[in-house]
Amino acid sequence: MHGRDFYNPYGVSLETAVGSNTVSRLAVSGRVAEIMFESLSIGRIPTFVYRRTASEVMDSEIRVAVSSINFLSVYEKFISCRQNILPIAISDIQDQVLYFEYKSKKPDQRIAGFFNRIKQYLQAVGGGNVLVGSEIPALEQETSRTWFNKRFESLRSLLTQAGINTKSIKKRHRLPLAGSKKSVRIHLFGPEALRTYYYRAKETRLSKQNKRRLTKLASYHKDYFNFGKLIINSHTDSSGSRSANKQVSDKRAFEIKNYLRDRGVDSDRIVIRSYGETKPRFSNRSRSGKAKNSRVVIDFIM
């Protein structure tokens, strides 16, 4: 590729044209494209040169020149458009999930620089909001909501330290599925709502709801907690004999372990502790107490 008054060789490639399996085109990219644009902008004529071997045809060289006529006005529009491109795409920061350890207010440390990217984006679009919500709102319990509020306050402090206006940081227990390009959605994920699983008396099979929760738990373990252990503590109420209740307790624990294993959790990271009826949390004299004692509780140990 060269101009009228100088010659410098630059590599070009031959590519298949879009929408065609037979038509080819010459393509330049990167620094070569920039040099070509600069040459056209000052009136030079970049020329593609293809040299054939002597055995192919008599003419050993083919030249294709690119005219610079009317190029400058179009090129100036291109430069103006490129200058208006946002430094960060919304897709790079939208719907980020921040993971937390059990009963911790500190988010995953692997998100270093994420808050600065949000700040850059909001500055580029001329302001906007950061919407913070729970990743598992449908599964929340009172304890989970308490931890969500604590984590939101901690996150708001970090965002403010990064230079984001605190008034633009808004708490949403349920985030919208879509919204304005000026709204950045952040999801908080802590395992508190995934810790306890209740059963009907003598029931060992997982309910559909508990399967959904365990699926979330498996994802949490794979994405963030894969170096930690899951301790499955299985309990029953006092209905029936101790030996029968121990068997029910065992079956519940192994059912959960197998379900998590089938969803990618390493079996070596799962520990089973089956107690049967020996460790009630509430009195077994009432129906409500028995319902609360018939449970599996999962501990998260680093």
Short mmCIF file of C-alpha atoms in Angstrom, two decimals:
data_model
loop_
_atom_site.label_atom_id
_atom_site.label_comp_id
_atom_site.label_asym_id
_atom_site.label_seq_id
_atom_site.Cartn_x
_atom_site.Cartn_y
_atom_site.Cartn_z
CA MET A 1 0.00 0.00 0.00
CA HIS A 2 1.59 3.32 -1.03
CA GLY A 3 1.03 6.85 -2.28
CA ARG A 4 2.14 8.60 -5.42
CA ASP A 5 5.40 9.84 -3.95
CA PHE A 6 6.44 7.09 -1.53
CA TYR A 7 6.32 3.35 -1.07
CA ASN A 8 5.98 1.35 2.15
CA PRO A 9 4.85 -2.26 2.24
CA TYR A 10 2.00 -3.10 4.66
CA GLY A 11 0.25 -6.41 4.98
CA VAL A 12 -3.38 -6.82 3.93
CA SER A 13 -5.66 -9.85 4.09
CA LEU A 14 -8.15 -11.48 1.77
CA GLU A 15 -11.50 -12.16 3.45
CA THR A 16 -14.85 -13.55 2.39
CA ALA A 17 -17.37 -10.76 1.92
CA VAL A 18 -20.31 -10.61 4.32
CA GLY A 19 -23.33 -12.47 2.93
CA SER A 20 -21.35 -14.31 0.26
CA ASN A 21 -19.49 -17.61 0.11
CA THR A 22 -17.80 -16.82 -3.20
CA VAL A 23 -16.95 -13.10 -3.26
CA SER A 24 -13.71 -12.05 -1.56
CA ARG A 25 -12.48 -8.63 -0.47
CA LEU A 26 -9.25 -7.02 0.64
CA ALA A 27 -9.24 -6.01 4.31
CA VAL A 28 -6.99 -3.87 6.47
CA SER A 29 -7.20 -3.42 10.22
CA GLY A 30 -5.41 -1.96 13.20
CA ARG A 31 -2.40 0.25 12.54
CA VAL A 32 -2.48 -0.46 8.79
CA ALA A 33 -6.02 0.94 8.58
CA GLU A 34 -4.96 4.04 10.52
CA ILE A 35 -2.07 4.66 8.09
CA MET A 36 -4.42 4.23 5.15
CA PHE A 37 -6.86 6.77 6.64
CA GLU A 38 -4.06 9.25 7.26
CA SER A 39 -2.86 8.91 3.66
CA LEU A 40 -6.34 9.47 2.26
CA SER A 41 -6.91 12.49 4.51
CA ILE A 42 -3.93 14.34 2.98
CA GLY A 43 -4.83 13.49 -0.62
CA ARG A 44 -2.60 10.52 -1.21
CA ILE A 45 -3.71 7.44 -3.11
CA PRO A 46 -3.16 4.17 -1.21
CA THR A 47 -2.61 1.33 -3.64
CA PHE A 48 -2.96 -2.40 -3.12
CA VAL A 49 -0.38 -4.45 -5.01
CA TYR A 50 -0.68 -8.15 -5.76
CA ARG A 51 2.29 -9.91 -7.33
CA ARG A 52 1.72 -13.17 -9.18
CA THR A 53 4.34 -15.76 -9.85
CA ALA A 54 5.77 -15.78 -13.37
CA SER A 55 4.18 -19.14 -14.08
CA GLU A 56 0.63 -17.93 -13.53
CA VAL A 57 0.16 -15.25 -16.18
CA MET A 58 2.25 -12.87 -18.23
CA ASP A 59 1.28 -9.87 -16.05
CA SER A 60 3.10 -10.41 -12.78
CA GLU A 61 1.55 -7.51 -10.85
CA ILE A 62 -1.97 -6.15 -10.22
CA ARG A 63 -2.55 -2.71 -8.66
CA VAL A 64 -5.79 -1.33 -7.18
CA ALA A 65 -5.78 2.36 -6.15
CA VAL A 66 -8.15 3.91 -3.59
CA SER A 67 -9.25 7.44 -4.49
CA SER A 68 -9.13 10.18 -1.86
CA ILE A 69 -11.79 12.32 -3.62
CA ASN A 70 -14.55 13.34 -1.12
CA PHE A 71 -12.88 11.20 1.54
CA LEU A 72 -12.07 13.96 4.03
CA SER A 73 -15.66 15.03 4.78
CA VAL A 74 -16.73 11.45 5.45
CA TYR A 75 -13.62 10.78 7.53
CA GLU A 76 -14.31 13.80 9.74
CA LYS A 77 -17.79 12.42 10.50
CA PHE A 78 -16.20 9.08 11.40
CA ILE A 79 -13.73 10.75 13.80
CA SER A 80 -16.56 12.72 15.44
CA CYS A 81 -18.59 9.54 15.89
CA ARG A 82 -15.65 7.66 17.39
CA GLN A 83 -14.99 10.43 19.89
CA ASN A 84 -18.55 10.08 21.18
CA ILE A 85 -18.24 6.35 21.86
CA LEU A 86 -18.59 5.61 25.58
CA PRO A 87 -15.37 4.45 27.27
CA ILE A 88 -17.27 1.54 28.85
CA ALA A 89 -20.17 -0.44 27.43
CA ILE A 90 -23.24 -0.85 29.65
CA SER A 91 -23.04 -4.61 29.07
CA ASP A 92 -19.65 -4.67 30.83
CA ILE A 93 -21.10 -3.45 34.14
CA GLN A 94 -24.81 -4.27 33.97
CA ASP A 95 -26.25 -6.94 36.28
CA GLN A 96 -23.00 -7.67 38.09
CA VAL A 97 -23.50 -10.14 40.96
CA LEU A 98 -21.52 -9.34 44.12
CA TYR A 99 -20.97 -12.41 46.29
CA PHE A 100 -20.64 -12.40 50.07
CA GLU A 101 -19.49 -14.99 52.56
CA TYR A 102 -21.99 -16.15 55.16
CA LYS A 103 -22.76 -13.27 57.55
CA SER A 104 -20.16 -11.00 55.96
CA LYS A 105 -20.62 -7.39 54.83
CA LYS A 106 -17.53 -7.38 52.61
CA PRO A 107 -18.17 -8.14 48.93
CA ASP A 108 -16.04 -10.38 46.74
CA GLN A 109 -12.57 -8.82 46.53
CA ARG A 110 -12.23 -9.96 42.89
CA ILE A 111 -14.28 -6.97 41.73
CA ALA A 112 -11.40 -4.49 42.13
CA GLY A 113 -11.94 -1.64 39.67
CA PHE A 114 -15.63 -2.39 39.17
CA PHE A 115 -16.76 0.70 41.10
CA ASN A 116 -14.47 2.96 39.09
CA ARG A 117 -15.92 1.57 35.84
CA ILE A 118 -19.42 2.45 37.09
CA LYS A 119 -18.23 5.97 37.89
CA GLN A 120 -16.69 6.37 34.41
CA TYR A 121 -19.86 5.13 32.76
CA LEU A 122 -22.17 7.43 34.71
CA GLN A 123 -19.93 10.40 33.96
CA ALA A 124 -19.94 9.53 30.26
CA VAL A 125 -23.75 9.36 30.03
CA GLY A 126 -24.21 12.49 32.12
CA GLY A 127 -25.42 11.00 35.40
CA GLY A 128 -27.75 8.21 36.38
CA ASN A 129 -28.57 5.77 39.17
CA VAL A 130 -27.05 2.66 40.68
CA LEU A 131 -29.84 0.23 41.61
CA VAL A 132 -28.87 -2.36 44.20
CA GLY A 133 -31.06 -5.41 44.72
CA SER A 134 -31.06 -8.96 46.03
CA GLU A 135 -30.18 -11.81 43.70
CA ILE A 136 -32.66 -14.13 45.46
CA PRO A 137 -35.64 -11.98 46.53
CA ALA A 138 -38.19 -14.76 46.08
CA LEU A 139 -36.31 -16.92 48.60
CA GLU A 140 -35.67 -14.27 51.21
CA GLN A 141 -36.32 -14.75 54.88
CA GLU A 142 -36.20 -12.11 57.61
CA THR A 143 -32.54 -12.89 58.33
CA SER A 144 -31.69 -12.51 54.66
CA ARG A 145 -33.39 -9.12 54.43
CA THR A 146 -31.42 -7.96 57.47
CA TRP A 147 -28.15 -8.98 55.83
CA PHE A 148 -29.19 -7.43 52.53
CA ASN A 149 -29.70 -4.09 54.30
CA LYS A 150 -26.29 -4.33 56.01
CA ARG A 151 -24.58 -5.21 52.75
CA PHE A 152 -26.31 -2.41 50.92
CA GLU A 153 -24.98 0.12 53.44
CA SER A 154 -21.47 -1.32 53.09
CA LEU A 155 -21.71 -1.24 49.29
CA ARG A 156 -23.06 2.31 49.27
CA SER A 157 -20.04 3.39 51.31
CA LEU A 158 -17.65 1.78 48.79
CA LEU A 159 -19.45 3.35 45.84
CA THR A 160 -19.36 6.76 47.51
CA GLN A 161 -15.63 6.38 48.17
CA ALA A 162 -15.21 5.69 44.44
CA GLY A 163 -16.75 9.10 43.69
CA ILE A 164 -20.35 8.13 42.94
CA ASN A 165 -23.01 10.48 44.30
CA THR A 166 -24.60 8.78 47.30
CA LYS A 167 -28.05 10.12 46.30
CA SER A 168 -27.87 8.17 43.06
CA ILE A 169 -27.37 4.84 44.90
CA LYS A 170 -30.80 3.33 45.47
CA LYS A 171 -31.90 0.17 47.28
CA ARG A 172 -34.33 -2.14 45.48
CA HIS A 173 -35.29 -5.49 47.00
CA ARG A 174 -36.57 -6.44 43.54
CA LEU A 175 -34.69 -5.08 40.55
CA PRO A 176 -36.46 -4.32 37.25
CA LEU A 177 -35.68 -6.75 34.43
CA ALA A 178 -34.81 -3.83 32.15
CA GLY A 179 -34.54 -0.10 32.39
CA SER A 180 -32.88 3.08 31.25
CA LYS A 181 -29.29 3.07 29.98
CA LYS A 182 -28.63 5.48 32.84
CA SER A 183 -29.47 2.83 35.44
CA VAL A 184 -26.78 0.36 36.47
CA ARG A 185 -28.14 -2.73 38.24
CA ILE A 186 -26.10 -4.55 40.91
CA HIS A 187 -27.22 -7.82 42.51
CA LEU A 188 -26.15 -8.84 46.02
CA PHE A 189 -25.86 -12.57 46.74
CA GLY A 190 -25.40 -13.97 50.23
CA PRO A 191 -26.12 -17.57 51.28
CA GLU A 192 -28.30 -16.89 54.34
CA ALA A 193 -31.56 -17.62 52.51
CA LEU A 194 -30.11 -20.90 51.24
CA ARG A 195 -29.12 -22.31 54.60
CA THR A 196 -32.24 -24.00 56.06
CA TYR A 197 -34.53 -26.57 54.39
CA TYR A 198 -37.72 -27.76 56.08
CA TYR A 199 -39.49 -31.09 55.56
CA ARG A 200 -42.82 -32.60 56.40
CA ALA A 201 -42.71 -35.39 58.98
CA LYS A 202 -40.84 -38.47 57.65
CA GLU A 203 -40.51 -36.84 54.19
CA THR A 204 -37.12 -37.36 52.53
CA ARG A 205 -37.66 -36.12 48.97
CA LEU A 206 -36.78 -32.59 47.99
CA SER A 207 -39.62 -30.22 47.16
CA LYS A 208 -39.51 -28.17 43.95
CA GLN A 209 -38.82 -25.01 45.95
CA ASN A 210 -35.92 -26.61 47.82
CA LYS A 211 -34.50 -27.89 44.53
CA ARG A 212 -34.54 -24.33 43.18
CA ARG A 213 -32.76 -23.09 46.29
CA LEU A 214 -30.16 -25.86 46.15
CA THR A 215 -29.54 -25.05 42.49
CA LYS A 216 -28.76 -21.49 43.55
CA LEU A 217 -26.54 -22.84 46.32
CA ALA A 218 -24.61 -24.99 43.83
CA SER A 219 -24.05 -21.93 41.63
CA TYR A 220 -22.87 -19.92 44.63
CA HIS A 221 -20.40 -22.63 45.56
CA LYS A 222 -19.01 -22.95 42.02
CA ASP A 223 -18.77 -19.21 41.35
CA TYR A 224 -17.46 -18.00 44.68
CA PHE A 225 -17.24 -20.55 47.51
CA ASN A 226 -15.51 -23.43 45.69
CA PHE A 227 -12.66 -23.57 48.24
CA GLY A 228 -15.07 -23.83 51.16
CA LYS A 229 -16.95 -26.77 52.63
CA LEU A 230 -20.69 -27.32 52.95
CA ILE A 231 -21.67 -29.03 56.21
CA ILE A 232 -25.09 -30.71 55.89
CA ASN A 233 -26.68 -30.97 59.35
CA SER A 234 -29.76 -33.16 59.10
CA HIS A 235 -32.45 -33.30 61.83
CA THR A 236 -35.92 -34.74 62.42
CA ASP A 237 -38.66 -34.26 64.96
CA SER A 238 -39.41 -36.95 67.59
CA SER A 239 -42.22 -38.69 65.70
CA GLY A 240 -41.44 -42.40 65.47
CA SER A 241 -38.54 -44.39 66.88
CA ARG A 242 -35.03 -43.03 67.21
CA SER A 243 -33.64 -45.55 64.74
CA ALA A 244 -36.31 -44.71 62.15
CA ASN A 245 -35.71 -41.00 62.59
CA LYS A 246 -31.96 -41.52 62.15
CA GLN A 247 -32.66 -43.28 58.85
CA VAL A 248 -34.88 -40.39 57.70
CA SER A 249 -32.16 -37.95 58.72
CA ASP A 250 -29.57 -39.92 56.73
CA LYS A 251 -31.73 -40.06 53.61
CA ARG A 252 -32.38 -36.30 53.64
CA ALA A 253 -28.69 -35.52 53.97
CA PHE A 254 -27.62 -37.87 51.16
CA GLU A 255 -30.44 -36.64 48.91
CA ILE A 256 -29.12 -33.08 49.27
CA LYS A 257 -25.50 -34.15 48.81
CA ASN A 258 -26.34 -36.05 45.63
CA TYR A 259 -28.36 -33.12 44.27
CA LEU A 260 -25.49 -30.69 44.84
CA ARG A 261 -22.96 -33.13 43.43
CA ASP A 262 -25.02 -33.57 40.26
CA ARG A 263 -24.88 -29.77 39.84
CA GLY A 264 -21.13 -29.55 39.97
CA VAL A 265 -20.24 -29.34 43.66
CA ASP A 266 -17.23 -31.51 44.48
CA SER A 267 -18.24 -34.37 46.79
CA ASP A 268 -15.05 -33.80 48.82
CA ARG A 269 -16.43 -30.35 49.70
CA ILE A 270 -19.62 -31.77 51.24
CA VAL A 271 -19.71 -33.15 54.80
CA ILE A 272 -22.75 -34.94 56.23
CA ARG A 273 -23.75 -34.81 59.90
CA SER A 274 -26.94 -36.72 60.60
CA TYR A 275 -28.47 -36.23 64.07
CA GLY A 276 -31.97 -37.64 63.79
CA GLU A 277 -34.11 -36.34 66.67
CA THR A 278 -31.24 -35.75 69.11
CA LYS A 279 -30.81 -31.98 68.60
CA PRO A 280 -34.21 -30.27 68.55
CA ARG A 281 -34.32 -26.48 68.37
CA PHE A 282 -37.90 -26.27 69.62
CA SER A 283 -40.21 -28.36 71.78
CA ASN A 284 -41.54 -31.48 70.07
CA ARG A 285 -44.71 -31.21 72.15
CA SER A 286 -46.33 -28.80 69.70
CA ARG A 287 -47.09 -29.19 65.99
CA SER A 288 -45.24 -25.97 65.14
CA GLY A 289 -42.20 -27.10 67.16
CA LYS A 290 -42.07 -30.42 65.32
CA ALA A 291 -42.32 -28.63 61.97
CA LYS A 292 -39.32 -26.45 62.84
CA ASN A 293 -37.28 -29.40 64.10
CA SER A 294 -37.77 -31.36 60.88
CA ARG A 295 -35.02 -29.59 59.01
CA VAL A 296 -31.65 -29.65 57.25
CA VAL A 297 -29.25 -26.77 57.99
CA ILE A 298 -26.20 -26.16 55.80
CA ASP A 299 -23.14 -24.44 57.26
CA PHE A 300 -20.58 -22.64 55.06
CA ILE A 301 -17.03 -23.26 56.33
CA MET A 302 -13.92 -21.76 54.72
#
